[in-house]
mmCIF file of C-alpha atoms and ligand atoms in Angstrom:
data_model
loop_
_atom_site.group_PDB
_atom_site.id
_atom_site.type_symbol
_atom_site.label_atom_id
_atom_site.label_comp_id
_atom_site.label_asym_id
_atom_site.label_seq_id
_atom_site.Cartn_x
_atom_site.Cartn_y
_atom_site.Cartn_z
ATOM 1 C CA MET U 1 39.334 110.727 62.160
ATOM 2 C CA ALA U 2 40.952 107.992 64.399
ATOM 3 C CA GLU U 3 41.990 108.799 67.927
ATOM 4 C CA GLU U 4 45.737 109.305 68.603
ATOM 5 C CA THR U 5 47.517 106.971 71.106
ATOM 6 C CA ILE U 6 50.571 107.466 73.150
ATOM 7 C CA PHE U 7 52.630 106.530 70.091
ATOM 8 C CA SER U 8 51.887 109.649 68.374
ATOM 9 C CA LYS U 9 53.246 111.325 71.304
ATOM 10 C CA ILE U 10 56.276 109.242 71.308
ATOM 11 C CA ILE U 11 56.697 109.812 67.622
ATOM 12 C CA ARG U 12 56.542 113.758 68.160
ATOM 13 C CA LYS U 13 59.120 113.263 71.050
ATOM 14 C CA GLU U 14 56.607 114.736 73.402
ATOM 15 C CA ILE U 15 56.815 111.974 75.853
ATOM 16 C CA PRO U 16 60.033 110.036 76.581
ATOM 17 C CA ALA U 17 60.962 106.504 74.956
ATOM 18 C CA ASP U 18 64.215 104.740 74.031
ATOM 19 C CA VAL U 19 63.965 105.632 70.334
ATOM 20 C CA LEU U 20 66.385 103.717 68.318
ATOM 21 C CA TYR U 21 65.416 104.851 64.710
ATOM 22 C CA GLN U 22 63.316 107.443 63.002
ATOM 23 C CA ASP U 23 62.850 108.684 59.473
ATOM 24 C CA GLU U 24 60.097 110.327 57.540
ATOM 25 C CA LEU U 25 57.763 107.285 57.502
ATOM 26 C CA VAL U 26 58.630 105.256 60.628
ATOM 27 C CA THR U 27 59.981 105.293 64.247
ATOM 28 C CA ALA U 28 61.455 102.328 66.292
ATOM 29 C CA PHE U 29 61.554 102.369 69.949
ATOM 30 C CA ARG U 30 61.949 99.990 72.850
ATOM 31 C CA ASP U 31 58.912 98.275 74.334
ATOM 32 C CA ILE U 32 58.103 99.598 77.958
ATOM 33 C CA ASN U 33 57.225 96.105 79.009
ATOM 34 C CA PRO U 34 59.611 93.959 77.194
ATOM 35 C CA ARG U 35 58.736 90.068 76.922
ATOM 36 C CA ALA U 36 62.260 89.166 75.765
ATOM 37 C CA PRO U 37 65.726 90.471 75.688
ATOM 38 C CA VAL U 38 65.179 92.334 72.719
ATOM 39 C CA HIS U 39 61.450 93.797 72.315
ATOM 40 C CA ILE U 40 61.345 96.811 69.797
ATOM 41 C CA LEU U 41 58.305 98.324 68.312
ATOM 42 C CA VAL U 42 58.468 99.666 64.764
ATOM 43 C CA VAL U 43 55.378 102.124 64.145
ATOM 44 C CA PRO U 44 54.442 104.169 60.988
ATOM 45 C CA ASN U 45 54.626 107.754 61.881
ATOM 46 C CA LYS U 46 51.239 107.980 60.392
ATOM 47 C CA LEU U 47 48.352 107.003 62.401
ATOM 48 C CA ILE U 48 47.000 104.007 61.184
ATOM 49 C CA PRO U 49 44.713 102.377 64.017
ATOM 50 C CA THR U 50 44.732 98.590 62.641
ATOM 51 C CA THR U 51 45.948 96.334 60.021
ATOM 52 C CA ASN U 52 42.351 96.275 58.785
ATOM 53 C CA ASP U 53 42.900 100.252 57.898
ATOM 54 C CA VAL U 54 45.972 99.938 55.883
ATOM 55 C CA ASP U 55 45.786 101.110 52.296
ATOM 56 C CA THR U 56 48.040 100.769 49.102
ATOM 57 C CA ASP U 57 49.080 104.233 50.002
ATOM 58 C CA ASP U 58 50.682 102.906 53.032
ATOM 59 C CA GLU U 59 52.840 100.205 51.442
ATOM 60 C CA LEU U 60 56.061 102.346 51.286
ATOM 61 C CA ALA U 61 55.509 102.797 55.117
ATOM 62 C CA LEU U 62 54.787 99.199 55.707
ATOM 63 C CA GLY U 63 57.671 97.853 53.658
ATOM 64 C CA ARG U 64 59.995 100.398 55.774
ATOM 65 C CA MET U 65 58.843 99.009 58.852
ATOM 66 C CA ILE U 66 60.324 95.505 57.719
ATOM 67 C CA THR U 67 63.637 96.924 56.387
ATOM 68 C CA VAL U 68 64.006 98.962 59.527
ATOM 69 C CA ALA U 69 63.305 95.811 61.532
ATOM 70 C CA LYS U 70 65.884 93.893 59.701
ATOM 71 C CA LYS U 71 68.643 96.786 60.464
ATOM 72 C CA LEU U 72 67.728 96.862 64.032
ATOM 73 C CA ALA U 73 67.958 92.968 64.488
ATOM 74 C CA ALA U 74 71.406 93.193 63.113
ATOM 75 C CA ASP U 75 72.260 96.069 65.243
ATOM 76 C CA GLU U 76 71.036 94.184 68.358
ATOM 77 C CA GLY U 77 73.071 91.184 67.196
ATOM 78 C CA ILE U 78 70.101 88.655 66.962
ATOM 79 C CA ALA U 79 69.780 88.558 62.960
ATOM 80 C CA GLU U 80 71.889 85.359 62.811
ATOM 81 C CA ASP U 81 70.013 83.492 65.621
ATOM 82 C CA GLY U 82 66.675 84.513 64.478
ATOM 83 C CA TYR U 83 63.665 86.691 65.789
ATOM 84 C CA ARG U 84 59.868 87.138 65.285
ATOM 85 C CA LEU U 85 58.137 89.945 63.865
ATOM 86 C CA ILE U 86 54.480 90.363 65.036
ATOM 87 C CA MET U 87 51.404 92.547 64.427
ATOM 88 C CA ASN U 88 48.390 92.096 66.600
ATOM 89 C CA CYS U 89 44.858 93.165 65.101
ATOM 90 C CA ASN U 90 41.907 94.151 67.043
ATOM 91 C CA GLN U 91 40.407 92.222 70.274
ATOM 92 C CA HIS U 92 41.126 88.474 69.004
ATOM 93 C CA GLY U 93 44.764 89.488 68.046
ATOM 94 C CA GLY U 94 45.428 91.009 71.352
ATOM 95 C CA GLN U 95 45.897 94.635 70.159
ATOM 96 C CA GLU U 96 46.265 96.915 73.222
ATOM 97 C CA VAL U 97 47.418 100.238 71.178
ATOM 98 C CA TYR U 98 45.452 101.265 68.251
ATOM 99 C CA HIS U 99 48.206 102.639 66.169
ATOM 100 C CA ILE U 100 49.808 99.630 64.260
ATOM 101 C CA HIS U 101 53.037 98.701 65.111
ATOM 102 C CA MET U 102 55.380 95.565 64.438
ATOM 103 C CA HIS U 103 56.889 93.890 67.529
ATOM 104 C CA LEU U 104 60.360 92.797 66.944
ATOM 105 C CA VAL U 105 61.024 90.251 69.415
ATOM 106 C CA GLY U 106 64.437 88.103 70.201
ATOM 107 C CA GLY U 107 67.497 87.286 71.991
ATOM 108 C CA ARG U 108 66.389 84.145 73.010
ATOM 109 C CA ALA U 109 64.660 81.064 71.664
ATOM 110 C CA LEU U 110 60.848 81.884 71.391
ATOM 111 C CA GLY U 111 59.635 78.388 70.867
ATOM 112 C CA PRO U 112 56.905 77.514 68.639
ATOM 113 C CA MET U 113 54.343 80.371 67.757
ATOM 114 C CA VAL U 114 51.771 80.532 70.309
ATOM 115 C CA VAL U 115 48.184 81.078 69.389
ATOM 116 C CA GLY U 116 45.974 81.744 72.124
HETATM 117 P P1 5GP A 201 50.069 95.286 71.297
HETATM 118 O O1 5GP A 201 49.299 94.466 72.485
HETATM 119 O O2 5GP A 201 48.806 96.475 70.953
HETATM 120 O O3 5GP A 201 50.412 94.722 69.922
HETATM 121 O O4 5GP A 201 51.238 95.826 71.785
HETATM 122 C C1 5GP A 201 51.091 97.190 72.453
HETATM 123 C C2 5GP A 201 52.568 97.369 73.038
HETATM 124 O O5 5GP A 201 52.997 98.532 73.362
HETATM 125 C C3 5GP A 201 52.996 96.442 74.468
HETATM 126 O O6 5GP A 201 53.973 95.324 74.258
HETATM 127 C C4 5GP A 201 53.331 97.465 75.315
HETATM 128 O O7 5GP A 201 54.196 96.990 76.366
HETATM 129 C C5 5GP A 201 53.773 98.634 74.557
HETATM 130 N N1 5GP A 201 53.521 99.952 75.213
HETATM 131 C C6 5GP A 201 52.331 100.344 75.577
HETATM 132 N N2 5GP A 201 52.327 101.694 76.043
HETATM 133 C C7 5GP A 201 53.840 102.104 75.871
HETATM 134 C C8 5GP A 201 54.471 103.238 76.094
HETATM 135 O O8 5GP A 201 54.120 104.341 76.621
HETATM 136 N N3 5GP A 201 55.822 103.249 75.665
HETATM 137 C C9 5GP A 201 56.386 102.039 75.202
HETATM 138 N N4 5GP A 201 57.768 102.115 74.831
HETATM 139 N N5 5GP A 201 55.751 100.812 75.022
HETATM 140 C C10 5GP A 201 54.588 100.867 75.156
#
């Protein structure tokens, strides 16, 4: 059984966060340390530690993460200019919180994708 992270507490509203969206599968909230004018995290409500742990049973939630990111990008007014969706995995991917999450980052030109 994977160990819960702070994100499970945010999903259950046990600790404060700027939650923008929640349904039965996913929750979206603003990143506490934004790297761009818009920086939102979209997470499955179910604890999945890394993208290595996803299963075919998770495909609905994973698809929902993208449709919610798309909606939030439109809500934030960055859809037309564009944005980046990022999922980090494990140490080399720079993952800090072991509950998978998609970063929705935008609001300025992000430049070429940085690898390293
Ligand atoms: P990772 O490096 O795992 O892909 O990204 C984790 C993200 O979670 C970081 O951007 C970090 O700022 C954010 N984060 C960590 N703890 C909290 C928290 O308690 N609340 C919120 N809203 N974001 C958090």
